[in-house]
mmCIF file of C-alpha atoms in Angstrom:
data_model
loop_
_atom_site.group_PDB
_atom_site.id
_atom_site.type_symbol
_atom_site.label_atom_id
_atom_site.label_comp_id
_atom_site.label_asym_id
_atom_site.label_seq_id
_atom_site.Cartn_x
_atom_site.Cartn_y
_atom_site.Cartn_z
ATOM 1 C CA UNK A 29 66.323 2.012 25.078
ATOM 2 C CA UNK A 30 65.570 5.575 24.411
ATOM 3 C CA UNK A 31 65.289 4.843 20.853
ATOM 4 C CA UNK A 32 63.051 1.952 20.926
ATOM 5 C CA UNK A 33 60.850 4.029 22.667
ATOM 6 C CA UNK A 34 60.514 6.469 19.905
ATOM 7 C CA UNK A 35 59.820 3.941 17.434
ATOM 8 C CA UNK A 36 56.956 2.295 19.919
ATOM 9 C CA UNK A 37 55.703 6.064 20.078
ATOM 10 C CA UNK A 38 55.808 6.475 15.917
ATOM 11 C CA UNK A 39 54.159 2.939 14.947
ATOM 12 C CA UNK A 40 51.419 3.620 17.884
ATOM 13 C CA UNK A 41 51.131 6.932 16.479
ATOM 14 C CA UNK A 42 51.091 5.766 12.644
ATOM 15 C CA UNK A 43 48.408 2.936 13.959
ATOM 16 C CA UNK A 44 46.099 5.117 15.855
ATOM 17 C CA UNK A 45 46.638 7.576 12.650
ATOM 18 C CA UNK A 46 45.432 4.704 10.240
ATOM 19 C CA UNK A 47 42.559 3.408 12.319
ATOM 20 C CA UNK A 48 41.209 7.157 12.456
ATOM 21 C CA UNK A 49 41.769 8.003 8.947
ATOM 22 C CA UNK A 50 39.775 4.037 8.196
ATOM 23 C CA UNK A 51 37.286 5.472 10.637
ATOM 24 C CA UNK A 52 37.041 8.482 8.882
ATOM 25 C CA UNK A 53 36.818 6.661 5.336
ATOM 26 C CA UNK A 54 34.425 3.780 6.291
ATOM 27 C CA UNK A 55 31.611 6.515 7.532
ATOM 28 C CA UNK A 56 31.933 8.831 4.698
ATOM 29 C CA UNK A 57 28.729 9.243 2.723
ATOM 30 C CA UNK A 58 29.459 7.505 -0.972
ATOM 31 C CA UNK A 59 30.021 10.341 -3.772
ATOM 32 C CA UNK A 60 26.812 9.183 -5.853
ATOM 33 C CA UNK A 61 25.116 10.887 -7.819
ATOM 34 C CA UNK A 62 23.176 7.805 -9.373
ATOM 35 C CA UNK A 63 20.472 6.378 -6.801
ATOM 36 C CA UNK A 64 21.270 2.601 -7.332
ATOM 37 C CA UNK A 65 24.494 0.202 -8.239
ATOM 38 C CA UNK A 66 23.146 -3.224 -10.212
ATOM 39 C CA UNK A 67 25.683 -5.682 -9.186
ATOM 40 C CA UNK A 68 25.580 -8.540 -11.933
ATOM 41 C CA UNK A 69 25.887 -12.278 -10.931
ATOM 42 C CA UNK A 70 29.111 -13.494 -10.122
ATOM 43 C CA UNK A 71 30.684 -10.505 -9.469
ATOM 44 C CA UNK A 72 33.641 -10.610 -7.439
ATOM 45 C CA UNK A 73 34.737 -8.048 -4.230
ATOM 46 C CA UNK A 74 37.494 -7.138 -6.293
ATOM 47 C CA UNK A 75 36.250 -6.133 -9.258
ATOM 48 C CA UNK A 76 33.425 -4.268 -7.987
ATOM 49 C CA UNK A 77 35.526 -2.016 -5.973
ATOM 50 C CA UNK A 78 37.923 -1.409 -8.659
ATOM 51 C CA UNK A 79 35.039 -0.286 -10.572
ATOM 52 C CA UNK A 80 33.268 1.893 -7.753
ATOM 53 C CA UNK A 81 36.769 3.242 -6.830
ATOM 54 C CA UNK A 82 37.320 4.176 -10.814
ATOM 55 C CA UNK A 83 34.056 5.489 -11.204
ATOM 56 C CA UNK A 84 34.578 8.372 -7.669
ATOM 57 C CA UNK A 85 31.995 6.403 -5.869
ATOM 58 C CA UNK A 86 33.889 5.139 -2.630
ATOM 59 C CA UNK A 87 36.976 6.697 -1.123
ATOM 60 C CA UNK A 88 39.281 3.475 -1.469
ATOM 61 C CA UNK A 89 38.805 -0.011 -3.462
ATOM 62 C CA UNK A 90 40.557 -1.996 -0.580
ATOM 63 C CA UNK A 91 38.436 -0.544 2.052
ATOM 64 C CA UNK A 92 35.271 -1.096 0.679
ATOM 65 C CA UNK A 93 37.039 -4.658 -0.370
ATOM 66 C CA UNK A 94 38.510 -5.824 3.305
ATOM 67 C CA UNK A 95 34.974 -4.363 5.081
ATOM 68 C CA UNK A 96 33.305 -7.211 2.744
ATOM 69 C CA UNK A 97 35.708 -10.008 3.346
ATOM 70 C CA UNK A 98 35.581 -9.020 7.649
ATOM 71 C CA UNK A 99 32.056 -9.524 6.837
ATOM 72 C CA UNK A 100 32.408 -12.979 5.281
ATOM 73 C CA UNK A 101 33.685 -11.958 1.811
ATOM 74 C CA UNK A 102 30.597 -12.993 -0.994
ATOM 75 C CA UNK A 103 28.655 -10.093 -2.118
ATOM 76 C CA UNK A 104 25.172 -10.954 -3.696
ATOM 77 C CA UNK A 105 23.858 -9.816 -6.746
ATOM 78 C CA UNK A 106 20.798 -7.556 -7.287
ATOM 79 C CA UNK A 107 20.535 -3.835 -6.937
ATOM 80 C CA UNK A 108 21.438 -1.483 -4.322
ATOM 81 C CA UNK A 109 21.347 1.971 -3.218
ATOM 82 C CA UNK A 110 24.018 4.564 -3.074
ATOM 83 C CA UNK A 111 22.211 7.934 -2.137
ATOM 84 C CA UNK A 112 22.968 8.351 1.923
ATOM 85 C CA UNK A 113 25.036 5.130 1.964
ATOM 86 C CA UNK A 114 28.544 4.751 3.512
ATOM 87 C CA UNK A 115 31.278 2.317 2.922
ATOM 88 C CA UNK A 116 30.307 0.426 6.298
ATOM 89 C CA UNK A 117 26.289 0.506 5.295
ATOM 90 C CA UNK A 118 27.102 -0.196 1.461
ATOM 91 C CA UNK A 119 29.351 -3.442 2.509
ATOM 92 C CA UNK A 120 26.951 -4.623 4.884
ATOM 93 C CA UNK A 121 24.131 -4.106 2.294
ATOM 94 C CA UNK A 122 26.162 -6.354 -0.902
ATOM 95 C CA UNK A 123 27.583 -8.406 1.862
ATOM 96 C CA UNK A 124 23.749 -9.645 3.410
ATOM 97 C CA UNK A 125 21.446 -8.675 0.624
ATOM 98 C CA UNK A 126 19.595 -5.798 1.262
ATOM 99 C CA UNK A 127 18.720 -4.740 -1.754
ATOM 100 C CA UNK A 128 16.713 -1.476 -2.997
ATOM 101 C CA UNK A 129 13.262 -1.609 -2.577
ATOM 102 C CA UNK A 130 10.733 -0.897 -4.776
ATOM 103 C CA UNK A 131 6.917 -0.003 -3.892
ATOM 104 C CA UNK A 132 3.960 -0.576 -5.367
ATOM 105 C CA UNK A 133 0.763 1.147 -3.988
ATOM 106 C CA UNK A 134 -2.940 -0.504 -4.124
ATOM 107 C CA UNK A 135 -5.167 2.534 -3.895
ATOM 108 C CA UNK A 136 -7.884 2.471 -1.758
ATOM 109 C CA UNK A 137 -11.240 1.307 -3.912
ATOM 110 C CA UNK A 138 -9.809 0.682 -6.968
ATOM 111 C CA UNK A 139 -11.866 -2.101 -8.529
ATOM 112 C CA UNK A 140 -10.049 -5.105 -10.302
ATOM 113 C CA UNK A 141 -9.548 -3.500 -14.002
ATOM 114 C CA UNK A 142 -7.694 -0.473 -12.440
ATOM 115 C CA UNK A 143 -5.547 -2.846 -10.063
ATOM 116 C CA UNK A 144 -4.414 -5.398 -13.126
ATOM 117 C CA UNK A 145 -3.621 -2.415 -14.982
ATOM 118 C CA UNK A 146 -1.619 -0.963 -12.509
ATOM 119 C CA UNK A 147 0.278 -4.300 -11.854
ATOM 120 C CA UNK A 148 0.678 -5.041 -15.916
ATOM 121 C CA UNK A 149 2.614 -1.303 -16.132
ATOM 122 C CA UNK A 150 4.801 -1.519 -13.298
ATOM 123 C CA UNK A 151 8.350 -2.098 -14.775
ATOM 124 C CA UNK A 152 10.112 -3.168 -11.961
ATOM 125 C CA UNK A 153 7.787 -5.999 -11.108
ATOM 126 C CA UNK A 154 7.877 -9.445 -13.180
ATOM 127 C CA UNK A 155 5.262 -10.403 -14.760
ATOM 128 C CA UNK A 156 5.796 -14.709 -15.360
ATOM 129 C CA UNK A 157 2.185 -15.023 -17.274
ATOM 130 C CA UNK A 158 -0.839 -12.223 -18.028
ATOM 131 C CA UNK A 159 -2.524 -11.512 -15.263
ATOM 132 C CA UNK A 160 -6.703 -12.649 -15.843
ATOM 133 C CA UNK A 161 -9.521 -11.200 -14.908
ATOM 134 C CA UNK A 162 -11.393 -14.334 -14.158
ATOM 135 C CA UNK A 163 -8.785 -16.142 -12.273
ATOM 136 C CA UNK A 164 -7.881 -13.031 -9.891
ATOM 137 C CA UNK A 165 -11.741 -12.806 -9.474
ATOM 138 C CA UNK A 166 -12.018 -16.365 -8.791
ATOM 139 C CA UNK A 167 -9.245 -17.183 -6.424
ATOM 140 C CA UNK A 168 -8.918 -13.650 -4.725
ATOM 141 C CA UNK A 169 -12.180 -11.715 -3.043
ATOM 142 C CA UNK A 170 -10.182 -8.383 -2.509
ATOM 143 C CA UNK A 171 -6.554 -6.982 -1.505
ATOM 144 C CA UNK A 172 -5.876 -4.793 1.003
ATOM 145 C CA UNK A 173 -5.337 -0.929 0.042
ATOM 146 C CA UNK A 174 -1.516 -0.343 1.427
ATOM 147 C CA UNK A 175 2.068 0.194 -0.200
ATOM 148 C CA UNK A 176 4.062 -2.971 -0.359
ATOM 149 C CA UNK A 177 7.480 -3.003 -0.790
ATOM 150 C CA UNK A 178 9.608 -5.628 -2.952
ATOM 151 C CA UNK A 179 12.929 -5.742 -4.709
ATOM 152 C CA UNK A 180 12.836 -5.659 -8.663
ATOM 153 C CA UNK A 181 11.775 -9.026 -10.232
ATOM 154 C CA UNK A 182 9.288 -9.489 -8.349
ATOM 155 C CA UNK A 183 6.440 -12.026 -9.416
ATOM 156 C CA UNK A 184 3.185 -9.788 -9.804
ATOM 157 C CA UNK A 185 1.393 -12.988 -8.069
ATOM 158 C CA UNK A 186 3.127 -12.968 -5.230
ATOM 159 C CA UNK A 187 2.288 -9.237 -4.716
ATOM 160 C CA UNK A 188 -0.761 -9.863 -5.291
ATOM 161 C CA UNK A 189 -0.668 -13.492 -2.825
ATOM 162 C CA UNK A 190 0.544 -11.049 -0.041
ATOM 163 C CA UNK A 191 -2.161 -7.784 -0.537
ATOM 164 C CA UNK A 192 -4.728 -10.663 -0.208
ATOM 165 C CA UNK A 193 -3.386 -12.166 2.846
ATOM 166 C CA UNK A 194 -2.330 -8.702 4.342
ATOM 167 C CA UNK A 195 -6.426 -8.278 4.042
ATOM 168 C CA UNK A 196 -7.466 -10.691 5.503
ATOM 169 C CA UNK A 197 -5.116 -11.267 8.537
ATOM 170 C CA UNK A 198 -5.872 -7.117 9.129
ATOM 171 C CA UNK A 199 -10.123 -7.932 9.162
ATOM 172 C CA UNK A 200 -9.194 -10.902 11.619
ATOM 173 C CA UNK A 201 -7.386 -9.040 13.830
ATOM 174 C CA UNK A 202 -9.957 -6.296 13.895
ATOM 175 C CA UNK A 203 -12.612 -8.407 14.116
ATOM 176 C CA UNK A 204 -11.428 -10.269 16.949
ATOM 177 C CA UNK A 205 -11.630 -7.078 18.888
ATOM 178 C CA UNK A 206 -15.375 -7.307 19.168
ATOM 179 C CA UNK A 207 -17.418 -5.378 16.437
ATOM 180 C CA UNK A 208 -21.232 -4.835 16.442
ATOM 181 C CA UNK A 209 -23.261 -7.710 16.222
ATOM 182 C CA UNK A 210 -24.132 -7.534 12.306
ATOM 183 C CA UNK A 211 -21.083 -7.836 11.597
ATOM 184 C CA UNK A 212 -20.982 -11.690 11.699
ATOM 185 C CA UNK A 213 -17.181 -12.640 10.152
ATOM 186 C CA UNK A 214 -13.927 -11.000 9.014
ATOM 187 C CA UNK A 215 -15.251 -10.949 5.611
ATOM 188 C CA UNK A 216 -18.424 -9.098 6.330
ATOM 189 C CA UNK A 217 -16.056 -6.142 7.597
ATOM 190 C CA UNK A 218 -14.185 -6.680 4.489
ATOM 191 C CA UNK A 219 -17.127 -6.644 2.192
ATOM 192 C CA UNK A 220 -19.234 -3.224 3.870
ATOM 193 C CA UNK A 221 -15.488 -2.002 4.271
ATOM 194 C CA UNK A 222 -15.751 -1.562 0.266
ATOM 195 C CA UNK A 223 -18.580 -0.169 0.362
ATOM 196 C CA UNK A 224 -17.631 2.131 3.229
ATOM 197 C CA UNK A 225 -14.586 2.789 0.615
ATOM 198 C CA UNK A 226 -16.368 3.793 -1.987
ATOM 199 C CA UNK A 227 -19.051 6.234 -0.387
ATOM 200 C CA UNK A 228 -16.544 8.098 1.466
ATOM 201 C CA UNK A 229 -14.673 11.303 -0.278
ATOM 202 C CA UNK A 230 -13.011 11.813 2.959
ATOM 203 C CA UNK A 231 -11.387 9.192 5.233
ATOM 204 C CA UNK A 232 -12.251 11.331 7.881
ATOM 205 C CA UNK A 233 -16.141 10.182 7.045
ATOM 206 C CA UNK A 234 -15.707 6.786 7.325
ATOM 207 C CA UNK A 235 -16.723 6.107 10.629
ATOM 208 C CA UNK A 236 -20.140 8.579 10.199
ATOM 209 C CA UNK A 237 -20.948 6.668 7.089
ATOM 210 C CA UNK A 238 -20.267 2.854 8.173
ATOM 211 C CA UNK A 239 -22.567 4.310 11.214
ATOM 212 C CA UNK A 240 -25.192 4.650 8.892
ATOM 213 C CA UNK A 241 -24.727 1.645 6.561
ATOM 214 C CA UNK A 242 -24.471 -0.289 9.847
ATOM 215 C CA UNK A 243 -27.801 0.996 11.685
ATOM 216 C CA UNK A 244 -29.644 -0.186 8.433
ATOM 217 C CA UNK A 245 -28.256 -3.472 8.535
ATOM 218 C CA UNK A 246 -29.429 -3.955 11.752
ATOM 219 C CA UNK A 247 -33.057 -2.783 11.019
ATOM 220 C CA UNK A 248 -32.991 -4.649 7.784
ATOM 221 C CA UNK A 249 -33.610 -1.466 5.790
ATOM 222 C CA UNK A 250 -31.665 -2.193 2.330
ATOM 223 C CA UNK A 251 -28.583 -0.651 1.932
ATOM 224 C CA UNK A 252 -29.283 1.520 -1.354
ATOM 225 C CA UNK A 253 -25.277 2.428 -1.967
ATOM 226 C CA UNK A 254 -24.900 3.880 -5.382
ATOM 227 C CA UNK A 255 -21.117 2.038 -5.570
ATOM 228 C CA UNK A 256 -22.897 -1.266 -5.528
ATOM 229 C CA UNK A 257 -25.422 -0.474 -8.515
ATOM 230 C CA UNK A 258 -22.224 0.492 -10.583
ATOM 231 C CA UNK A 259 -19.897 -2.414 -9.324
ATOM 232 C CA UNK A 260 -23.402 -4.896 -10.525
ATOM 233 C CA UNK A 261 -23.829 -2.946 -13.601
ATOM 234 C CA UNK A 262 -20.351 -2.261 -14.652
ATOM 235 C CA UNK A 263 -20.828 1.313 -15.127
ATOM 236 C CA UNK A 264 -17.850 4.476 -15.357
ATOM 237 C CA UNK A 265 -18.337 6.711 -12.088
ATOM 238 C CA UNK A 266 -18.066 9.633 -14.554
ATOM 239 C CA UNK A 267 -21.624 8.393 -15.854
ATOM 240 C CA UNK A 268 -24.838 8.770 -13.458
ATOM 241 C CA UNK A 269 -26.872 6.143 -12.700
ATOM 242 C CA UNK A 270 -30.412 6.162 -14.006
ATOM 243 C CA UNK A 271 -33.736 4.372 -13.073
ATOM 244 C CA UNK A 272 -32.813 1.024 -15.192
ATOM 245 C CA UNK A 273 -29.398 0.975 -13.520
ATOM 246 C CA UNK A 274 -31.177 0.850 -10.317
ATOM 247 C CA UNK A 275 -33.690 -2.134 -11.367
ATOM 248 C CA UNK A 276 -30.875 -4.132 -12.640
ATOM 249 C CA UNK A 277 -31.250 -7.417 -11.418
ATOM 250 C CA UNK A 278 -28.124 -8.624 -9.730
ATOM 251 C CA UNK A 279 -27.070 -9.633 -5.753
ATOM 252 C CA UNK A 280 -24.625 -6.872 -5.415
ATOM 253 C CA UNK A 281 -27.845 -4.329 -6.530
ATOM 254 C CA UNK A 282 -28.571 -3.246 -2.812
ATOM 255 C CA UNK A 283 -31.356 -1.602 -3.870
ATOM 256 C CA UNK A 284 -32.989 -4.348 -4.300
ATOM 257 C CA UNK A 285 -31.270 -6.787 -2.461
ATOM 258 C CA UNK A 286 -31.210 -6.299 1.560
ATOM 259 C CA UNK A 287 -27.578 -7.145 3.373
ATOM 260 C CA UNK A 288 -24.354 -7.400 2.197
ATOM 261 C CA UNK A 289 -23.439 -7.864 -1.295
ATOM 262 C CA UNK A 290 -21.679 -11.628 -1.680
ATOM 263 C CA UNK A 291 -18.430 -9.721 -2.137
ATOM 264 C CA UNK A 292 -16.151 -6.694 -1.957
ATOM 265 C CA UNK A 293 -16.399 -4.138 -4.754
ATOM 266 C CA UNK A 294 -13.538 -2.620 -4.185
ATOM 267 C CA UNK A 295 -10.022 -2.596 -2.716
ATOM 268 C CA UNK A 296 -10.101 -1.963 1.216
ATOM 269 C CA UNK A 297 -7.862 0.412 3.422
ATOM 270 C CA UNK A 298 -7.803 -0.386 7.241
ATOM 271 C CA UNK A 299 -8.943 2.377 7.941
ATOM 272 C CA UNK A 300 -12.285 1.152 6.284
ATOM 273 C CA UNK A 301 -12.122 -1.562 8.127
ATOM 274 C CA UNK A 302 -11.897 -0.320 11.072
ATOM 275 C CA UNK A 303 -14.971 2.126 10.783
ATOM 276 C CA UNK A 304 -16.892 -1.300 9.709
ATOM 277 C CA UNK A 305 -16.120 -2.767 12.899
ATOM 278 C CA UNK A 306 -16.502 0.611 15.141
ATOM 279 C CA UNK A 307 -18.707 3.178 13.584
ATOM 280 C CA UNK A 308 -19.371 6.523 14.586
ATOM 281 C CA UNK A 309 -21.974 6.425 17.626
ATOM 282 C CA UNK A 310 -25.799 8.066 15.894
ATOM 283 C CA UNK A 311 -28.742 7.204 15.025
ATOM 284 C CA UNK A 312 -28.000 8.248 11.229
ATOM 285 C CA UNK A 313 -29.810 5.671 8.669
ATOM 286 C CA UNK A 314 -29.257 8.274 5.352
ATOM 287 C CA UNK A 315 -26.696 10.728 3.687
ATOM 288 C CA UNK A 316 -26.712 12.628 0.798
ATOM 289 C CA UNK A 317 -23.672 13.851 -0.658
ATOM 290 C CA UNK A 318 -23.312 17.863 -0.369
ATOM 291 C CA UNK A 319 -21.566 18.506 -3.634
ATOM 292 C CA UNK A 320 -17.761 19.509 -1.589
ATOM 293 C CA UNK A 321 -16.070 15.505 -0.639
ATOM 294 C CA UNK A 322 -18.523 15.855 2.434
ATOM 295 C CA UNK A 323 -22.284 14.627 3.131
ATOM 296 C CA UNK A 324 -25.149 15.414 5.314
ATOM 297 C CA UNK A 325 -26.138 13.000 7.418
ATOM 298 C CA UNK A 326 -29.866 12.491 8.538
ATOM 299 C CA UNK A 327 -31.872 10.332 10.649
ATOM 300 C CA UNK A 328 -35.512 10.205 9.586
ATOM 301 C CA UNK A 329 -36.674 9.920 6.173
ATOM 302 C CA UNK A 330 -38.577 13.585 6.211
ATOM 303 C CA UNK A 331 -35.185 15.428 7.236
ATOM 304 C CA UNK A 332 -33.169 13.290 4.184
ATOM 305 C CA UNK A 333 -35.630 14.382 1.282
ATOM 306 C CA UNK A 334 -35.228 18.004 3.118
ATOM 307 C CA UNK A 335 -31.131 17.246 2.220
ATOM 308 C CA UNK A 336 -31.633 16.136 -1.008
ATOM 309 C CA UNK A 337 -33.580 18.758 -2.073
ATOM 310 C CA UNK A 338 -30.887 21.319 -0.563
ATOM 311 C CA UNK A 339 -27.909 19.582 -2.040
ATOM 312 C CA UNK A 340 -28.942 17.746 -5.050
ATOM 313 C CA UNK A 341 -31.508 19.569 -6.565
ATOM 314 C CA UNK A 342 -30.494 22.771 -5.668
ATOM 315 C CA UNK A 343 -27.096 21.735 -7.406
ATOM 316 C CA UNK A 344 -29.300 21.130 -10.632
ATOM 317 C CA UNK A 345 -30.807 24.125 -10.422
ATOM 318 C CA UNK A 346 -27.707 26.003 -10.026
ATOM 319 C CA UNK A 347 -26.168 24.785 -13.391
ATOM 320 C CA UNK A 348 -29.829 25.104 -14.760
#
């Protein structure tokens, strides 16, 4: 009796041993020194622990194995991360497919050229057929300025399919909010949201400058943003706009045109958005930029020529 009760006390204390020292094992971080694993199709359990085992990446094969198969024993194939992982998170990751993401990150006012570009150099995304110009431009107004995350294969349409949703379902839902009265539609916040974009150095200047862009709306004074003039006349920024630019005959010209342009000329953040739909309180209708990412802001037409002479030509003069 006594000695059945010593070999109880051994195998509960071998058990209790094992399940700590599998507790231990399971929760260790992975020895990795690469960031991802690319697990082919058709690869079995087996194998890839073998492998990972071989290779000093996991503490033991038929851990990492018997984890997978308690979770339902198919791994899927695609890439994963190592870096931080454990034999517990790793399994679970192989076992449901979470996969590494990627990110790709629309920057805020990029126009359409810079965008396709960016999309036709990114590596990790898949690119079925060449993106066009005029098909992007005809099916898609704009795409909201945000990181998206994806895993790598991606179709560059869909990316694109979900920035131009995420933009619009972001102006709705601002818009329902109640915005000022000039603002007629989701894609009128969209639309003076790229413009907003554009004018603004700062995000913190948003709001001041959609205050401004907004008060002239309502008064029906035309618009006059430089970003428009070079969106209708296809122009670099790093060239200035001269007097012909400005008479250039064209509906997104809003210095000749009063409203909205028919379209956005730029990508939009939220944040943009958001100052289209609630602007800075002031009665500002002008701003000048100062020369520094900043502007001044006026309200009569006196005290903006006063600003312009400070900050413009004053900056002439200087490298005069």
């Amino acid at each position: 009796m006594y000695g059945r009760r010593i070999a109880f006390s051994l195998l509960l204390a071998f058990f209790l041993i094992s399940v700590g020292l599998v507790g231990v094992l399971i929760t260790l971080p992975l020895n990795a020194d690469a960031l991802l694993i690319d697990i082919k199709p058709g690869t079995a359990v087996r194998t890839l622990a073998k492998k990972m085992f071989s290779q000093g990446l996991i503490p033991s094969a038929w851990l990492l194995e018997g984890t997978v198969r308690l979770l339902g024993g198919r791994i899927q194939a695609g890439e994963y991360p190592l870096a931080g992982e454990t034999t517990l998170s790793f399994a679970q990751n192989i076992t449901f497919g979470k996969r590494y993401q990627y990110s790709f990150t629309i920057i805020e006012g990029w126009d359409l050229s810079q965008l396709i570009e960016a999309l036709q150099t990114d590596s990790n995304l898949s690119h079925i057929r060449e993106i066009s110009f005029e098909e992007i431009s005809h099916n898609y107004e704009s795409f909201l300025a945000e990181t998206y995350f994806f895993e790598k294969g991606y179709e560059s349409d869909h990316l694109l399919a979900r920035a131009h949703l995420a933009m619009f379902q972001v102006a709705q839902s601002i818009w329902e909010k109640g915005c000022r009265e000039v603002m007629r539609s989701p894609k009128d916040l969209i639309v003076l949201g790229s413009v907003i974009e554009k004018e603004a150095t700062l995000s913190t200047e948003k709001p001041a400058i959609a205050n401004v862009l907004l008060n002239r709306l309502e008064v029906n004074m035309r618009l006059q943003a430089d970003p428009t003039v070079f969106f209708a006349v296809k122009k670099p920024y790093t060239q200035p706009l001269n007097r012909e630019d400005l008479r250039t005959q064209s509906p997104y010209n809003t210095y000749l045109v009063s409203g909205l342009p028919p379209g956005p000329i730029g990508t939009v953040s939220k944040s943009a958005i958001e100052a289209a739909c609630t602007p800075k309180q002031g009665e500002y209708y002008y701003y000048v930029a100062k020369g520094d990412g900043t502007h001044h802001f006026s309200k009569t037409h006196d005290e903006h020529i006063r600003a312009v002479n400070q900050y413009i030509r004053g900056q002439d003069d200087n490298q005069g």
